[in-house]
Amino acid sequence: MKDLVGDPLDEFAARFTAEFVRLGIRTSMYVRTDLINGGEDGAESRLVRLAPGEEPPKWEGSDPREDIFGGRWRSVIGGISW
């Protein structure tokens, strides 16, 4: 359905972000999620700091949760996997 009509959450997020940029508040970090061995060994999410003026990558619309076997998802905080 999203492919046909778009996603109101994506539109809201874009307007929300644009309003913060207008106020001089820019994105400084984003969450990067990588599948481990194609998802067979789960996924790992970590915060990535952006350089001044750098834009976060655009979301391509895939959801890594659909590729994870057994729901194994780890977070890396300060170099330590949780």
Short mmCIF file of N, CA and C in Angstrom, two decimals:
data_model
loop_
_atom_site.label_atom_id
_atom_site.label_comp_id
_atom_site.label_asym_id
_atom_site.label_seq_id
_atom_site.Cartn_x
_atom_site.Cartn_y
_atom_site.Cartn_z
N MET A 1 0.82 -1.19 0.00
CA MET A 1 0.00 0.00 0.00
C MET A 1 0.87 1.26 0.00
N LYS A 2 1.95 1.24 0.79
CA LYS A 2 2.83 2.40 0.85
C LYS A 2 3.36 2.77 -0.54
N ASP A 3 3.65 1.75 -1.36
CA ASP A 3 4.15 2.00 -2.71
C ASP A 3 3.12 2.75 -3.56
N LEU A 4 1.84 2.56 -3.27
CA LEU A 4 0.78 3.19 -4.05
C LEU A 4 0.44 4.61 -3.58
N VAL A 5 0.40 4.81 -2.27
CA VAL A 5 -0.09 6.10 -1.76
C VAL A 5 0.95 6.89 -0.97
N GLY A 6 2.14 6.34 -0.79
CA GLY A 6 3.14 7.03 0.01
C GLY A 6 2.93 6.73 1.49
N ASP A 7 3.70 7.37 2.32
CA ASP A 7 3.63 7.12 3.75
C ASP A 7 3.48 8.45 4.48
N PRO A 8 2.35 8.65 5.14
CA PRO A 8 2.16 9.90 5.89
C PRO A 8 3.25 10.14 6.93
N LEU A 9 3.81 9.07 7.52
CA LEU A 9 4.89 9.25 8.49
C LEU A 9 6.15 9.83 7.84
N ASP A 10 6.45 9.39 6.61
CA ASP A 10 7.60 9.95 5.90
C ASP A 10 7.39 11.43 5.63
N GLU A 11 6.18 11.78 5.22
CA GLU A 11 5.87 13.19 4.95
C GLU A 11 5.95 14.02 6.23
N PHE A 12 5.42 13.48 7.32
CA PHE A 12 5.49 14.18 8.60
C PHE A 12 6.94 14.37 9.03
N ALA A 13 7.74 13.31 8.92
CA ALA A 13 9.14 13.39 9.32
C ALA A 13 9.89 14.44 8.51
N ALA A 14 9.61 14.53 7.22
CA ALA A 14 10.27 15.53 6.38
C ALA A 14 9.89 16.94 6.81
N ARG A 15 8.61 17.18 7.10
CA ARG A 15 8.18 18.51 7.55
C ARG A 15 8.76 18.83 8.93
N PHE A 16 8.77 17.84 9.81
CA PHE A 16 9.31 18.00 11.16
C PHE A 16 10.79 18.39 11.09
N THR A 17 11.56 17.64 10.28
CA THR A 17 12.99 17.90 10.14
C THR A 17 13.23 19.28 9.52
N ALA A 18 12.46 19.63 8.49
CA ALA A 18 12.62 20.94 7.84
C ALA A 18 12.38 22.08 8.81
N GLU A 19 11.45 21.90 9.71
CA GLU A 19 11.16 22.95 10.69
C GLU A 19 12.34 23.13 11.66
N PHE A 20 12.96 22.04 12.07
CA PHE A 20 14.14 22.14 12.94
C PHE A 20 15.30 22.80 12.19
N VAL A 21 15.49 22.45 10.92
CA VAL A 21 16.55 23.07 10.12
C VAL A 21 16.30 24.57 10.03
N ARG A 22 15.04 24.96 9.83
CA ARG A 22 14.69 26.38 9.76
C ARG A 22 15.09 27.10 11.06
N LEU A 23 15.04 26.40 12.18
CA LEU A 23 15.42 26.97 13.48
C LEU A 23 16.92 26.87 13.74
N GLY A 24 17.67 26.29 12.79
CA GLY A 24 19.11 26.17 12.94
C GLY A 24 19.55 24.90 13.66
N ILE A 25 18.63 23.97 13.85
CA ILE A 25 18.94 22.71 14.52
C ILE A 25 19.02 21.62 13.46
N ARG A 26 20.22 21.10 13.27
CA ARG A 26 20.43 20.11 12.21
C ARG A 26 20.71 18.74 12.80
N THR A 27 20.53 17.72 11.97
CA THR A 27 20.82 16.35 12.36
C THR A 27 22.32 16.20 12.58
N SER A 28 22.72 15.62 13.70
CA SER A 28 24.14 15.42 13.98
C SER A 28 24.50 13.93 14.06
N MET A 29 23.49 13.06 14.16
CA MET A 29 23.73 11.62 14.23
C MET A 29 22.58 10.89 13.54
N TYR A 30 22.84 9.65 13.16
CA TYR A 30 21.78 8.79 12.64
C TYR A 30 22.07 7.36 13.08
N VAL A 31 21.08 6.50 12.99
CA VAL A 31 21.24 5.09 13.35
C VAL A 31 21.50 4.30 12.07
N ARG A 32 22.60 3.56 12.08
CA ARG A 32 22.94 2.69 10.96
C ARG A 32 22.73 1.25 11.40
N THR A 33 22.02 0.46 10.60
CA THR A 33 21.78 -0.94 10.91
C THR A 33 22.36 -1.79 9.80
N ASP A 34 23.19 -2.75 10.17
CA ASP A 34 23.80 -3.67 9.21
C ASP A 34 23.36 -5.08 9.53
N LEU A 35 23.00 -5.83 8.49
CA LEU A 35 22.71 -7.25 8.65
C LEU A 35 24.03 -8.00 8.73
N ILE A 36 24.11 -8.98 9.61
CA ILE A 36 25.32 -9.78 9.77
C ILE A 36 25.10 -11.10 9.05
N ASN A 37 25.97 -11.40 8.09
CA ASN A 37 25.84 -12.59 7.24
C ASN A 37 24.46 -12.66 6.59
N GLY A 38 24.03 -11.55 6.01
CA GLY A 38 22.75 -11.50 5.32
C GLY A 38 21.54 -11.65 6.23
N GLY A 39 21.73 -11.44 7.53
CA GLY A 39 20.64 -11.55 8.49
C GLY A 39 20.62 -12.87 9.24
N GLU A 40 21.40 -13.84 8.75
CA GLU A 40 21.42 -15.15 9.42
C GLU A 40 21.92 -15.03 10.86
N ASP A 41 22.85 -14.11 11.10
CA ASP A 41 23.39 -13.92 12.44
C ASP A 41 22.83 -12.66 13.10
N GLY A 42 21.70 -12.18 12.59
CA GLY A 42 21.05 -11.02 13.19
C GLY A 42 21.44 -9.71 12.54
N ALA A 43 21.29 -8.66 13.30
CA ALA A 43 21.61 -7.31 12.82
C ALA A 43 22.26 -6.53 13.95
N GLU A 44 22.94 -5.47 13.57
CA GLU A 44 23.64 -4.63 14.54
C GLU A 44 23.37 -3.17 14.20
N SER A 45 22.90 -2.43 15.19
CA SER A 45 22.61 -1.01 15.01
C SER A 45 23.58 -0.19 15.83
N ARG A 46 23.99 0.94 15.27
CA ARG A 46 24.92 1.83 15.96
C ARG A 46 24.63 3.27 15.57
N LEU A 47 24.99 4.20 16.45
CA LEU A 47 24.89 5.62 16.14
C LEU A 47 26.12 6.04 15.33
N VAL A 48 25.89 6.84 14.32
CA VAL A 48 26.97 7.35 13.47
C VAL A 48 26.92 8.88 13.54
N ARG A 49 28.04 9.50 13.91
CA ARG A 49 28.12 10.96 13.99
C ARG A 49 28.37 11.53 12.60
N LEU A 50 27.63 12.59 12.27
CA LEU A 50 27.80 13.27 10.99
C LEU A 50 28.79 14.42 11.13
N ALA A 51 29.56 14.65 10.09
CA ALA A 51 30.45 15.81 10.05
C ALA A 51 29.59 17.06 9.87
N PRO A 52 30.08 18.23 10.29
CA PRO A 52 29.30 19.46 10.09
C PRO A 52 28.92 19.63 8.62
N GLY A 53 27.64 19.86 8.38
CA GLY A 53 27.15 20.04 7.01
C GLY A 53 26.84 18.75 6.28
N GLU A 54 27.25 17.62 6.81
CA GLU A 54 26.98 16.33 6.16
C GLU A 54 25.52 15.93 6.40
N GLU A 55 24.89 15.39 5.38
CA GLU A 55 23.50 14.94 5.48
C GLU A 55 23.48 13.44 5.77
N PRO A 56 22.52 12.99 6.56
CA PRO A 56 22.41 11.54 6.78
C PRO A 56 21.96 10.86 5.49
N PRO A 57 22.29 9.58 5.33
CA PRO A 57 21.84 8.89 4.12
C PRO A 57 20.32 8.81 4.08
N LYS A 58 19.79 8.83 2.89
CA LYS A 58 18.34 8.71 2.72
C LYS A 58 17.94 7.26 2.91
N TRP A 59 16.82 7.06 3.59
CA TRP A 59 16.30 5.72 3.81
C TRP A 59 15.77 5.19 2.50
N GLU A 60 16.21 3.99 2.10
CA GLU A 60 15.79 3.43 0.81
C GLU A 60 14.52 2.61 0.92
N GLY A 61 13.97 2.52 2.11
CA GLY A 61 12.67 1.89 2.26
C GLY A 61 12.70 0.43 2.64
N SER A 62 13.87 -0.18 2.77
CA SER A 62 13.89 -1.58 3.19
C SER A 62 13.89 -1.64 4.72
N ASP A 63 13.31 -2.69 5.25
CA ASP A 63 13.24 -2.86 6.69
C ASP A 63 14.04 -4.10 7.06
N PRO A 64 15.21 -3.92 7.71
CA PRO A 64 16.06 -5.07 7.99
C PRO A 64 15.40 -6.12 8.87
N ARG A 65 14.35 -5.76 9.61
CA ARG A 65 13.68 -6.74 10.46
C ARG A 65 13.11 -7.89 9.64
N GLU A 66 12.80 -7.62 8.37
CA GLU A 66 12.24 -8.66 7.51
C GLU A 66 13.28 -9.69 7.09
N ASP A 67 14.57 -9.38 7.26
CA ASP A 67 15.64 -10.27 6.83
C ASP A 67 16.37 -10.94 7.99
N ILE A 68 15.91 -10.74 9.22
CA ILE A 68 16.59 -11.30 10.38
C ILE A 68 15.95 -12.62 10.76
N PHE A 69 16.79 -13.59 10.99
CA PHE A 69 16.32 -14.90 11.43
C PHE A 69 16.38 -14.96 12.95
N GLY A 70 15.28 -15.24 13.59
CA GLY A 70 15.27 -15.41 15.04
C GLY A 70 15.24 -14.12 15.82
N GLY A 71 15.09 -12.99 15.16
CA GLY A 71 14.98 -11.71 15.87
C GLY A 71 16.23 -11.28 16.59
N ARG A 72 17.39 -11.70 16.16
CA ARG A 72 18.64 -11.33 16.83
C ARG A 72 19.09 -9.94 16.38
N TRP A 73 18.95 -8.99 17.26
CA TRP A 73 19.29 -7.61 16.95
C TRP A 73 20.14 -7.07 18.08
N ARG A 74 21.30 -6.54 17.75
CA ARG A 74 22.20 -5.98 18.77
C ARG A 74 22.37 -4.49 18.55
N SER A 75 22.63 -3.79 19.62
CA SER A 75 22.98 -2.37 19.56
C SER A 75 24.42 -2.22 20.02
N VAL A 76 25.14 -1.35 19.33
CA VAL A 76 26.51 -1.05 19.71
C VAL A 76 26.52 0.35 20.30
N ILE A 77 26.89 0.45 21.56
CA ILE A 77 26.93 1.73 22.25
C ILE A 77 28.34 1.92 22.79
N GLY A 78 29.03 2.94 22.29
CA GLY A 78 30.39 3.20 22.76
C GLY A 78 31.35 2.07 22.47
N GLY A 79 31.13 1.36 21.36
CA GLY A 79 32.03 0.27 20.98
C GLY A 79 31.70 -1.06 21.64
N ILE A 80 30.66 -1.10 22.48
CA ILE A 80 30.29 -2.34 23.17
C ILE A 80 28.97 -2.83 22.60
N SER A 81 28.92 -4.11 22.24
CA SER A 81 27.70 -4.69 21.68
C SER A 81 26.77 -5.13 22.80
N TRP A 82 25.49 -4.73 22.73
CA TRP A 82 24.49 -5.09 23.74
C TRP A 82 23.50 -6.03 23.15
#
